[in-house]
PDB file of C-alpha atoms in Angstrom:
ATOM      1  CA  MET A  16       0.065   0.246  -0.136  1.00 84.00           C
ATOM      2  CA  ASP A  17       1.228   3.893  -0.765  1.00 89.00           C
ATOM      3  CA  LEU A  18       1.279   5.226   2.429  1.00 97.00           C
ATOM      4  CA  ASP A  19       3.104   8.668   2.811  1.00 97.00           C
ATOM      5  CA  ILE A  20       5.540   8.001   6.191  1.00 98.00           C
ATOM      6  CA  ALA A  21       7.555  10.269   8.075  1.00 98.00           C
ATOM      7  CA  THR A  22      10.977   9.238  10.224  1.00 98.00           C
ATOM      8  CA  ILE A  23      11.196  10.412  13.650  1.00 98.00           C
ATOM      9  CA  PRO A  24      14.367  10.545  14.836  1.00 98.00           C
ATOM     10  CA  SER A  25      14.826   9.751  18.318  1.00 98.00           C
ATOM     11  CA  ALA A  26      15.773  11.797  21.210  1.00 97.00           C
ATOM     12  CA  LYS A  27      15.040  12.939  24.841  1.00 98.00           C
ATOM     13  CA  ALA A  28      11.292  13.824  24.492  1.00 97.00           C
ATOM     14  CA  TYR A  29       8.869  16.222  26.052  1.00 98.00           C
ATOM     15  CA  PHE A  30       5.712  14.421  27.427  1.00 98.00           C
ATOM     16  CA  GLY A  31       3.159  16.157  28.889  1.00 97.00           C
ATOM     17  CA  THR A  32       2.750  19.727  30.340  1.00 97.00           C
ATOM     18  CA  ASP A  33       2.982  21.521  33.393  1.00 97.00           C
ATOM     19  CA  TYR A  34       0.049  23.255  32.381  1.00 96.00           C
ATOM     20  CA  PRO A  35      -2.700  20.880  32.205  1.00 95.00           C
ATOM     21  CA  LEU A  36      -6.120  22.667  31.606  1.00 95.00           C
ATOM     22  CA  PHE A  37      -7.683  19.226  32.367  1.00 95.00           C
ATOM     23  CA  PRO A  38      -5.362  17.845  35.214  1.00 94.00           C
ATOM     24  CA  ILE A  39      -8.078  14.423  35.745  1.00 92.00           C
ATOM     25  CA  ASP A  40      -7.038  13.205  32.364  1.00 94.00           C
ATOM     26  CA  GLY A  41      -3.312  13.031  33.279  1.00 94.00           C
ATOM     27  CA  GLU A  42      -1.788  15.878  31.379  1.00 96.00           C
ATOM     28  CA  GLY A  43       0.652  16.940  33.430  1.00 95.00           C
ATOM     29  CA  PRO A  44       3.818  16.810  34.491  1.00 97.00           C
ATOM     30  CA  LEU A  45       5.843  17.075  32.098  1.00 98.00           C
ATOM     31  CA  LYS A  46       8.642  14.824  31.754  1.00 97.00           C
ATOM     32  CA  ARG A  47      11.494  14.436  29.747  1.00 98.00           C
ATOM     33  CA  VAL A  48      11.610  10.495  28.219  1.00 97.00           C
ATOM     34  CA  GLN A  49      14.039   8.731  25.957  1.00 98.00           C
ATOM     35  CA  VAL A  50      11.950   7.910  23.096  1.00 98.00           C
ATOM     36  CA  ASN A  51      13.995   5.630  19.959  1.00 98.00           C
ATOM     37  CA  SER A  52      13.263   6.769  15.900  1.00 98.00           C
ATOM     38  CA  PHE A  53      10.555   5.488  14.155  1.00 98.00           C
ATOM     39  CA  LYS A  54       8.277   5.797  11.203  1.00 98.00           C
ATOM     40  CA  ILE A  55       4.805   6.993  11.038  1.00 98.00           C
ATOM     41  CA  THR A  56       2.530   7.834   8.492  1.00 98.00           C
ATOM     42  CA  LYS A  57       2.230  11.682   7.876  1.00 98.00           C
ATOM     43  CA  THR A  58      -1.711  11.712   7.961  1.00 98.00           C
ATOM     44  CA  ALA A  59      -4.389  10.324   9.545  1.00 98.00           C
ATOM     45  CA  ILE A  60      -5.622   6.762   7.408  1.00 98.00           C
ATOM     46  CA  THR A  61      -7.851   7.797   4.689  1.00 98.00           C
ATOM     47  CA  ASN A  62     -11.211   6.030   3.524  1.00 98.00           C
ATOM     48  CA  PHE A  63      -9.047   5.100   0.397  1.00 97.00           C
ATOM     49  CA  HIS A  64      -6.732   3.457   2.389  1.00 98.00           C
ATOM     50  CA  TYR A  65      -9.455   1.330   4.438  1.00 98.00           C
ATOM     51  CA  SER A  66     -11.263   0.467   1.350  1.00 98.00           C
ATOM     52  CA  GLN A  67      -7.917  -1.538  -0.113  1.00 98.00           C
ATOM     53  CA  PHE A  68      -7.600  -3.142   3.115  1.00 98.00           C
ATOM     54  CA  VAL A  69     -11.004  -4.173   3.440  1.00 98.00           C
ATOM     55  CA  ASN A  70     -11.159  -4.887  -0.071  1.00 98.00           C
ATOM     56  CA  ASN A  71      -8.414  -7.225   0.278  1.00 98.00           C
ATOM     57  CA  THR A  72      -9.248  -8.960   3.234  1.00 98.00           C
ATOM     58  CA  ASN A  73     -13.435  -8.379   3.704  1.00 98.00           C
ATOM     59  CA  TYR A  74     -12.625  -7.087   7.055  1.00 98.00           C
ATOM     60  CA  ILE A  75     -15.605  -6.667   9.233  1.00 98.00           C
ATOM     61  CA  THR A  76     -15.761  -3.427  11.535  1.00 98.00           C
ATOM     62  CA  ASP A  77     -16.935  -3.701  15.160  1.00 98.00           C
ATOM     63  CA  ALA A  78     -19.788  -1.093  14.146  1.00 97.00           C
ATOM     64  CA  GLU A  79     -21.040  -2.758  10.782  1.00 97.00           C
ATOM     65  CA  LYS A  80     -21.247  -6.000  13.185  1.00 97.00           C
ATOM     66  CA  PHE A  81     -23.654  -3.778  15.976  1.00 96.00           C
ATOM     67  CA  GLY A  82     -25.441  -2.196  13.187  1.00 94.00           C
ATOM     68  CA  TRP A  83     -25.053   1.353  14.247  1.00 93.00           C
ATOM     69  CA  SER A  84     -22.248   3.729  15.115  1.00 94.00           C
ATOM     70  CA  PHE A  85     -22.081   7.393  17.490  1.00 92.00           C
ATOM     71  CA  VAL A  86     -23.229  10.411  15.167  1.00 92.00           C
ATOM     72  CA  TYR A  87     -22.669  14.219  16.590  1.00 88.00           C
ATOM     73  CA  ARG A  88     -26.279  15.450  17.096  1.00 83.00           C
ATOM     74  CA  ASP A  89     -25.706  18.661  14.305  1.00 81.00           C
ATOM     75  CA  SER A  90     -23.956  16.542  11.986  1.00 81.00           C
ATOM     76  CA  LEU A  91     -26.844  14.698  11.168  1.00 77.00           C
ATOM     77  CA  ILE A  92     -28.092  14.907   7.282  1.00 70.00           C
ATOM     78  CA  ASP A  93     -32.067  13.418   8.543  1.00 70.00           C
ATOM     79  CA  LYS A  94     -33.411  15.153  11.264  1.00 68.00           C
ATOM     80  CA  SER A  95     -35.991  13.154  12.335  1.00 68.00           C
ATOM     81  CA  LYS A  96     -33.091  10.914  14.116  1.00 65.00           C
ATOM     82  CA  ILE A  97     -32.060  13.540  16.453  1.00 64.00           C
ATOM     83  CA  ASN A  98     -34.284  12.115  19.062  1.00 61.00           C
ATOM     84  CA  GLU A  99     -31.818   8.904  18.850  1.00 64.00           C
ATOM     85  CA  VAL A 100     -29.956  10.956  21.158  1.00 63.00           C
ATOM     86  CA  SER A 101     -28.090   8.528  23.954  1.00 63.00           C
ATOM     87  CA  LYS A 102     -28.601   9.140  27.432  1.00 65.00           C
ATOM     88  CA  GLU A 103     -25.311   8.352  28.533  1.00 67.00           C
ATOM     89  CA  LEU A 104     -23.570  10.844  25.942  1.00 70.00           C
ATOM     90  CA  PRO A 105     -26.626  13.890  25.384  1.00 71.00           C
ATOM     91  CA  LEU A 106     -24.458  15.109  22.186  1.00 81.00           C
ATOM     92  CA  TRP A 107     -24.371  11.781  20.079  1.00 87.00           C
ATOM     93  CA  CYS A 108     -26.918   9.757  18.575  1.00 86.00           C
ATOM     94  CA  LYS A 109     -26.713   6.313  17.538  1.00 88.00           C
ATOM     95  CA  ILE A 110     -27.453   6.193  13.938  1.00 90.00           C
ATOM     96  CA  GLU A 111     -28.533   2.152  12.491  1.00 90.00           C
ATOM     97  CA  ASN A 112     -26.212   1.499   9.016  1.00 91.00           C
ATOM     98  CA  CYS A 113     -24.216   4.267  10.610  1.00 93.00           C
ATOM     99  CA  ASN A 114     -19.955   2.917  10.244  1.00 96.00           C
ATOM    100  CA  TRP A 115     -17.199   3.933   8.043  1.00 97.00           C
ATOM    101  CA  LYS A 116     -18.522   3.870   4.423  1.00 96.00           C
ATOM    102  CA  PHE A 117     -21.634   6.012   5.816  1.00 94.00           C
ATOM    103  CA  PRO A 118     -20.479   8.269   8.182  1.00 93.00           C
ATOM    104  CA  LYS A 119     -23.612  10.023   8.850  1.00 88.00           C
ATOM    105  CA  GLY A 120     -25.503   6.936   8.362  1.00 84.00           C
ATOM    106  CA  ASN A 121     -29.222   7.055   5.863  1.00 75.00           C
ATOM    107  CA  MET A 122     -26.897   5.931   3.142  1.00 74.00           C
ATOM    108  CA  TYR A 123     -25.738   9.520   2.664  1.00 81.00           C
ATOM    109  CA  LYS A 124     -22.472   9.719   0.922  1.00 80.00           C
ATOM    110  CA  VAL A 125     -20.002  12.395   2.341  1.00 87.00           C
ATOM    111  CA  LYS A 126     -18.049  14.683   0.178  1.00 89.00           C
ATOM    112  CA  ASN A 127     -14.184  13.775  -0.717  1.00 93.00           C
ATOM    113  CA  PHE A 128     -14.629  10.770   0.643  1.00 95.00           C
ATOM    114  CA  ASP A 129     -11.093   8.854  -0.113  1.00 96.00           C
ATOM    115  CA  ASN A 130      -9.384  12.024   1.166  1.00 97.00           C
ATOM    116  CA  LEU A 131     -10.984  12.295   4.265  1.00 98.00           C
ATOM    117  CA  PRO A 132      -9.838  10.492   7.710  1.00 98.00           C
ATOM    118  CA  VAL A 133     -11.205   7.112   7.907  1.00 98.00           C
ATOM    119  CA  VAL A 134     -13.901   7.230  11.083  1.00 98.00           C
ATOM    120  CA  HIS A 135     -16.150   5.024  12.783  1.00 98.00           C
ATOM    121  CA  VAL A 136     -13.655   2.436  13.462  1.00 98.00           C
ATOM    122  CA  SER A 137     -12.835   0.949  16.776  1.00 98.00           C
ATOM    123  CA  TRP A 138      -9.811   0.103  18.466  1.00 98.00           C
ATOM    124  CA  ASN A 139     -10.047  -3.298  17.020  1.00 98.00           C
ATOM    125  CA  ASP A 140     -10.226  -1.848  13.981  1.00 98.00           C
ATOM    126  CA  ALA A 141      -7.257   0.427  13.896  1.00 98.00           C
ATOM    127  CA  GLN A 142      -5.326  -2.098  15.188  1.00 98.00           C
ATOM    128  CA  ALA A 143      -6.597  -4.830  12.085  1.00 98.00           C
ATOM    129  CA  PHE A 144      -5.634  -2.272   9.115  1.00 98.00           C
ATOM    130  CA  ALA A 145      -2.182  -1.693  11.321  1.00 98.00           C
ATOM    131  CA  ASN A 146      -1.092  -5.503  11.334  1.00 98.00           C
ATOM    132  CA  TRP A 147      -2.459  -5.543   7.370  1.00 98.00           C
ATOM    133  CA  VAL A 148       0.208  -3.166   6.694  1.00 98.00           C
ATOM    134  CA  GLY A 149       3.015  -4.776   8.877  1.00 97.00           C
ATOM    135  CA  GLY A 150       3.053  -1.564  11.181  1.00 98.00           C
ATOM    136  CA  ARG A 151       1.065  -0.997  14.552  1.00 98.00           C
ATOM    137  CA  LEU A 152      -0.967   1.880  16.680  1.00 98.00           C
ATOM    138  CA  PRO A 153       1.304   4.475  18.402  1.00 98.00           C
ATOM    139  CA  SER A 154       2.273   4.564  22.140  1.00 98.00           C
ATOM    140  CA  GLU A 155       1.302   7.793  24.156  1.00 98.00           C
ATOM    141  CA  LEU A 156       4.549   8.903  24.190  1.00 98.00           C
ATOM    142  CA  GLU A 157       5.633   8.639  20.312  1.00 98.00           C
ATOM    143  CA  TRP A 158       2.800  10.200  19.343  1.00 98.00           C
ATOM    144  CA  GLU A 159       3.368  12.781  21.318  1.00 98.00           C
ATOM    145  CA  HIS A 160       6.833  13.163  19.973  1.00 98.00           C
ATOM    146  CA  ALA A 161       5.515  13.567  16.594  1.00 98.00           C
ATOM    147  CA  ALA A 162       3.090  16.025  16.957  1.00 98.00           C
ATOM    148  CA  ARG A 163       5.659  18.402  18.690  1.00 98.00           C
ATOM    149  CA  GLY A 164       7.575  18.319  15.486  1.00 97.00           C
ATOM    150  CA  GLY A 165      11.186  19.053  17.083  1.00 97.00           C
ATOM    151  CA  LEU A 166       9.721  22.130  18.480  1.00 98.00           C
ATOM    152  CA  GLY A 167       9.909  20.896  22.411  1.00 96.00           C
ATOM    153  CA  ASP A 168       7.569  22.032  25.116  1.00 97.00           C
ATOM    154  CA  VAL A 169       4.683  23.681  23.207  1.00 98.00           C
ATOM    155  CA  ILE A 170       0.743  23.510  23.297  1.00 97.00           C
ATOM    156  CA  TYR A 171       0.349  22.540  19.610  1.00 97.00           C
ATOM    157  CA  PRO A 172       2.185  21.068  16.739  1.00 98.00           C
ATOM    158  CA  TRP A 173       3.294  24.402  14.962  1.00 97.00           C
ATOM    159  CA  GLY A 174       4.013  26.010  18.571  1.00 97.00           C
ATOM    160  CA  ASP A 175       1.964  28.587  21.127  1.00 96.00           C
ATOM    161  CA  ASN A 176       0.252  30.925  18.988  1.00 94.00           C
ATOM    162  CA  HIS A 177      -3.591  29.696  19.577  1.00 93.00           C
ATOM    163  CA  PRO A 178      -5.403  28.781  16.277  1.00 90.00           C
ATOM    164  CA  SER A 179      -8.548  31.525  15.365  1.00 82.00           C
ATOM    165  CA  GLU A 180     -11.293  32.009  12.556  1.00 76.00           C
ATOM    166  CA  ILE A 181      -8.179  34.194  10.939  1.00 79.00           C
ATOM    167  CA  SER A 182      -5.126  31.721  12.024  1.00 83.00           C
ATOM    168  CA  LYS A 183      -7.405  28.621  12.157  1.00 85.00           C
ATOM    169  CA  LYS A 184      -4.058  26.459  11.453  1.00 94.00           C
ATOM    170  CA  CYS A 185      -6.474  23.321  12.502  1.00 94.00           C
ATOM    171  CA  HIS A 186     -10.083  22.289  12.337  1.00 92.00           C
ATOM    172  CA  PHE A 187     -11.948  22.216  15.166  1.00 91.00           C
ATOM    173  CA  GLY A 188     -15.141  24.420  16.776  1.00 83.00           C
ATOM    174  CA  MET A 189     -17.716  22.792  14.968  1.00 78.00           C
ATOM    175  CA  SER A 190     -19.489  22.196  17.923  1.00 78.00           C
ATOM    176  CA  TYR A 191     -19.882  25.595  19.200  1.00 70.00           C
ATOM    177  CA  LEU A 192     -21.370  26.922  15.426  1.00 72.00           C
ATOM    178  CA  GLN A 193     -24.681  28.435  15.614  1.00 73.00           C
ATOM    179  CA  ASP A 194     -27.936  27.197  13.534  1.00 73.00           C
ATOM    180  CA  PRO A 195     -25.380  25.228  11.282  1.00 74.00           C
ATOM    181  CA  ASP A 196     -25.314  23.129   8.290  1.00 77.00           C
ATOM    182  CA  PRO A 197     -25.067  19.310   9.020  1.00 73.00           C
ATOM    183  CA  ASP A 198     -22.590  19.305   5.532  1.00 76.00           C
ATOM    184  CA  ILE A 199     -20.097  21.334   7.099  1.00 82.00           C
ATOM    185  CA  ILE A 200     -19.683  19.384  10.346  1.00 89.00           C
ATOM    186  CA  GLY A 201     -17.557  16.500   9.999  1.00 93.00           C
ATOM    187  CA  PRO A 202     -14.069  15.978   9.354  1.00 96.00           C
ATOM    188  CA  ILE A 203     -11.834  17.666   6.504  1.00 96.00           C
ATOM    189  CA  ASP A 204      -9.312  16.291   3.931  1.00 97.00           C
ATOM    190  CA  VAL A 205      -6.032  14.968   5.681  1.00 98.00           C
ATOM    191  CA  LYS A 206      -3.126  17.072   4.229  1.00 97.00           C
ATOM    192  CA  SER A 207      -5.505  20.401   5.173  1.00 95.00           C
ATOM    193  CA  PHE A 208      -3.144  22.919   6.748  1.00 95.00           C
ATOM    194  CA  ASP A 209       0.579  23.269   7.289  1.00 95.00           C
ATOM    195  CA  SER A 210       2.627  20.125   8.439  1.00 97.00           C
ATOM    196  CA  ASN A 211       4.589  19.891  11.513  1.00 98.00           C
ATOM    197  CA  GLY A 212       8.419  20.213  11.410  1.00 98.00           C
ATOM    198  CA  TYR A 213       8.481  16.286  10.820  1.00 98.00           C
ATOM    199  CA  GLY A 214       6.172  16.922   7.798  1.00 98.00           C
ATOM    200  CA  LEU A 215       3.388  15.085   9.767  1.00 98.00           C
ATOM    201  CA  TYR A 216      -0.591  16.942   9.162  1.00 98.00           C
ATOM    202  CA  ASN A 217      -3.437  17.113  11.709  1.00 97.00           C
ATOM    203  CA  LEU A 218      -2.361  15.914  14.543  1.00 98.00           C
ATOM    204  CA  VAL A 219      -4.755  18.254  16.435  1.00 98.00           C
ATOM    205  CA  GLY A 220      -8.369  18.855  15.656  1.00 96.00           C
ATOM    206  CA  ASN A 221     -10.138  17.051  12.832  1.00 97.00           C
ATOM    207  CA  VAL A 222     -10.249  13.756  14.282  1.00 98.00           C
ATOM    208  CA  TRP A 223      -8.944  11.928  18.085  1.00 98.00           C
ATOM    209  CA  GLU A 224      -6.563   9.217  17.190  1.00 98.00           C
ATOM    210  CA  TRP A 225      -5.960   5.870  18.930  1.00 98.00           C
ATOM    211  CA  THR A 226      -3.125   5.203  20.080  1.00 98.00           C
ATOM    212  CA  LYS A 227      -1.996   1.292  21.969  1.00 98.00           C
ATOM    213  CA  THR A 228      -1.429   2.740  25.108  1.00 97.00           C
ATOM    214  CA  THR A 229      -3.632   1.670  28.145  1.00 94.00           C
ATOM    215  CA  LYS A 230      -5.307   3.989  30.497  1.00 89.00           C
ATOM    216  CA  LYS A 231      -3.779   3.139  34.407  1.00 78.00           C
ATOM    217  CA  ASP A 232      -6.768   2.705  36.235  1.00 73.00           C
ATOM    218  CA  ILE A 233      -6.905  -0.618  38.529  1.00 57.00           C
ATOM    219  CA  ASN A 234     -10.830   0.527  38.894  1.00 62.00           C
ATOM    220  CA  LYS A 235     -11.869   0.220  35.555  1.00 66.00           C
ATOM    221  CA  ASP A 236     -12.521  -3.586  34.565  1.00 73.00           C
ATOM    222  CA  THR A 237     -12.644  -2.886  31.140  1.00 80.00           C
ATOM    223  CA  PRO A 238      -9.745  -1.661  29.373  1.00 84.00           C
ATOM    224  CA  GLN A 239     -10.027   2.435  28.361  1.00 93.00           C
ATOM    225  CA  ILE A 240      -7.503   2.794  25.334  1.00 96.00           C
ATOM    226  CA  ILE A 241      -5.742   6.173  25.437  1.00 97.00           C
ATOM    227  CA  LEU A 242      -6.600   8.466  22.390  1.00 98.00           C
ATOM    228  CA  LYS A 243      -4.835  11.898  21.216  1.00 98.00           C
ATOM    229  CA  GLY A 244      -5.139  14.989  19.107  1.00 98.00           C
ATOM    230  CA  GLY A 245      -8.750  16.253  19.207  1.00 96.00           C
ATOM    231  CA  SER A 246     -10.862  16.601  16.647  1.00 96.00           C
ATOM    232  CA  TYR A 247     -13.312  18.962  14.393  1.00 93.00           C
ATOM    233  CA  LEU A 248     -15.790  19.185  17.530  1.00 92.00           C
ATOM    234  CA  CYS A 249     -13.397  20.724  20.167  1.00 92.00           C
ATOM    235  CA  HIS A 250     -13.557  24.213  20.964  1.00 87.00           C
ATOM    236  CA  PRO A 251     -11.971  26.592  24.108  1.00 85.00           C
ATOM    237  CA  LYS A 252     -15.446  26.584  25.185  1.00 81.00           C
ATOM    238  CA  ARG A 253     -16.312  22.985  24.880  1.00 79.00           C
ATOM    239  CA  CYS A 254     -13.580  19.956  25.189  1.00 87.00           C
ATOM    240  CA  TYR A 255     -10.784  22.435  24.943  1.00 93.00           C
ATOM    241  CA  ARG A 256      -8.462  19.681  24.056  1.00 95.00           C
ATOM    242  CA  TYR A 257      -6.918  20.108  20.586  1.00 95.00           C
ATOM    243  CA  ARG A 258      -3.519  20.085  22.295  1.00 97.00           C
ATOM    244  CA  ILE A 259      -0.405  18.140  22.284  1.00 98.00           C
ATOM    245  CA  SER A 260      -0.524  16.865  25.601  1.00 97.00           C
ATOM    246  CA  SER A 261      -4.312  16.465  26.139  1.00 97.00           C
ATOM    247  CA  LYS A 262      -6.155  12.968  25.721  1.00 97.00           C
ATOM    248  CA  ILE A 263      -9.544  11.188  26.107  1.00 96.00           C
ATOM    249  CA  PHE A 264     -10.006   7.555  26.979  1.00 95.00           C
ATOM    250  CA  ASN A 265     -12.173   4.966  25.316  1.00 94.00           C
ATOM    251  CA  THR A 266     -13.053   1.062  24.941  1.00 94.00           C
ATOM    252  CA  LYS A 267     -11.273  -1.004  22.105  1.00 96.00           C
ATOM    253  CA  ASN A 268     -14.898  -1.604  20.557  1.00 96.00           C
ATOM    254  CA  THR A 269     -16.423   2.543  20.544  1.00 95.00           C
ATOM    255  CA  SER A 270     -16.523   3.992  17.342  1.00 96.00           C
ATOM    256  CA  THR A 271     -17.676   7.752  16.444  1.00 96.00           C
ATOM    257  CA  GLY A 272     -18.087   9.824  13.840  1.00 95.00           C
ATOM    258  CA  HIS A 273     -14.807  11.928  15.026  1.00 97.00           C
ATOM    259  CA  ILE A 274     -12.383   8.951  15.495  1.00 98.00           C
ATOM    260  CA  GLY A 275      -9.659   8.026  13.705  1.00 98.00           C
ATOM    261  CA  PHE A 276      -6.549   6.136  13.924  1.00 98.00           C
ATOM    262  CA  ARG A 277      -2.632   6.831  11.808  1.00 98.00           C
ATOM    263  CA  VAL A 278      -0.117   3.690  11.510  1.00 98.00           C
ATOM    264  CA  VAL A 279       3.402   3.555  13.012  1.00 98.00           C
ATOM    265  CA  PHE A 280       6.335   1.652  11.978  1.00 97.00           C
TER     266      PHE A 280
END
């Protein structure tokens, strides 16, 4: 498979932050940890990449097995489905027949499909693809080291300047629009915006990315996997997690319209 790959140098990498916005997530403290050199895809895996995998293996994703996946409420094309909101996640709807091929359900085809990051893929689905291409998912430490692009202790892959509508730098803020057009709420092309110092694109915003790192929580019976990078829904006033040190946690079989992944080798 033709994947665009960058080599990340070994280093005593920066990891975490001394200025956590969500301390309960374990964003801090800042540490220096030795990391060996590795290779990583320059972009999140796209729908085109994933379709090649499925065509060659007949793989069936968790969302396809379950028969539904989570779609952000305001991105729904069919507003009659908006009442199917999840009690646990009030901004998300459980949409039948929604999966990576139909990210908004109802057999609705999104525009520029091939160049968008694949979504509605669980950790299991991401791991299966990574195995097929001879790679694996990055550790949280590797992901952060790659995202910093050689800049060290910075907030974002481009430095510390906050993105804005004038200087956007990443795809964020879609959850804070007033009366949004559902067509525009979702991920965008994986090579949108400038790359970081290591040549990687869209490490924050756009879609959350699975890692191979498990949350250390002895009180949980079900393992929680760490995801990095934030998504198109993040906003300073709602889930300000499109920062390098931020993270969320999910179970291995979870799939939504704002989770994707990239692969390391």
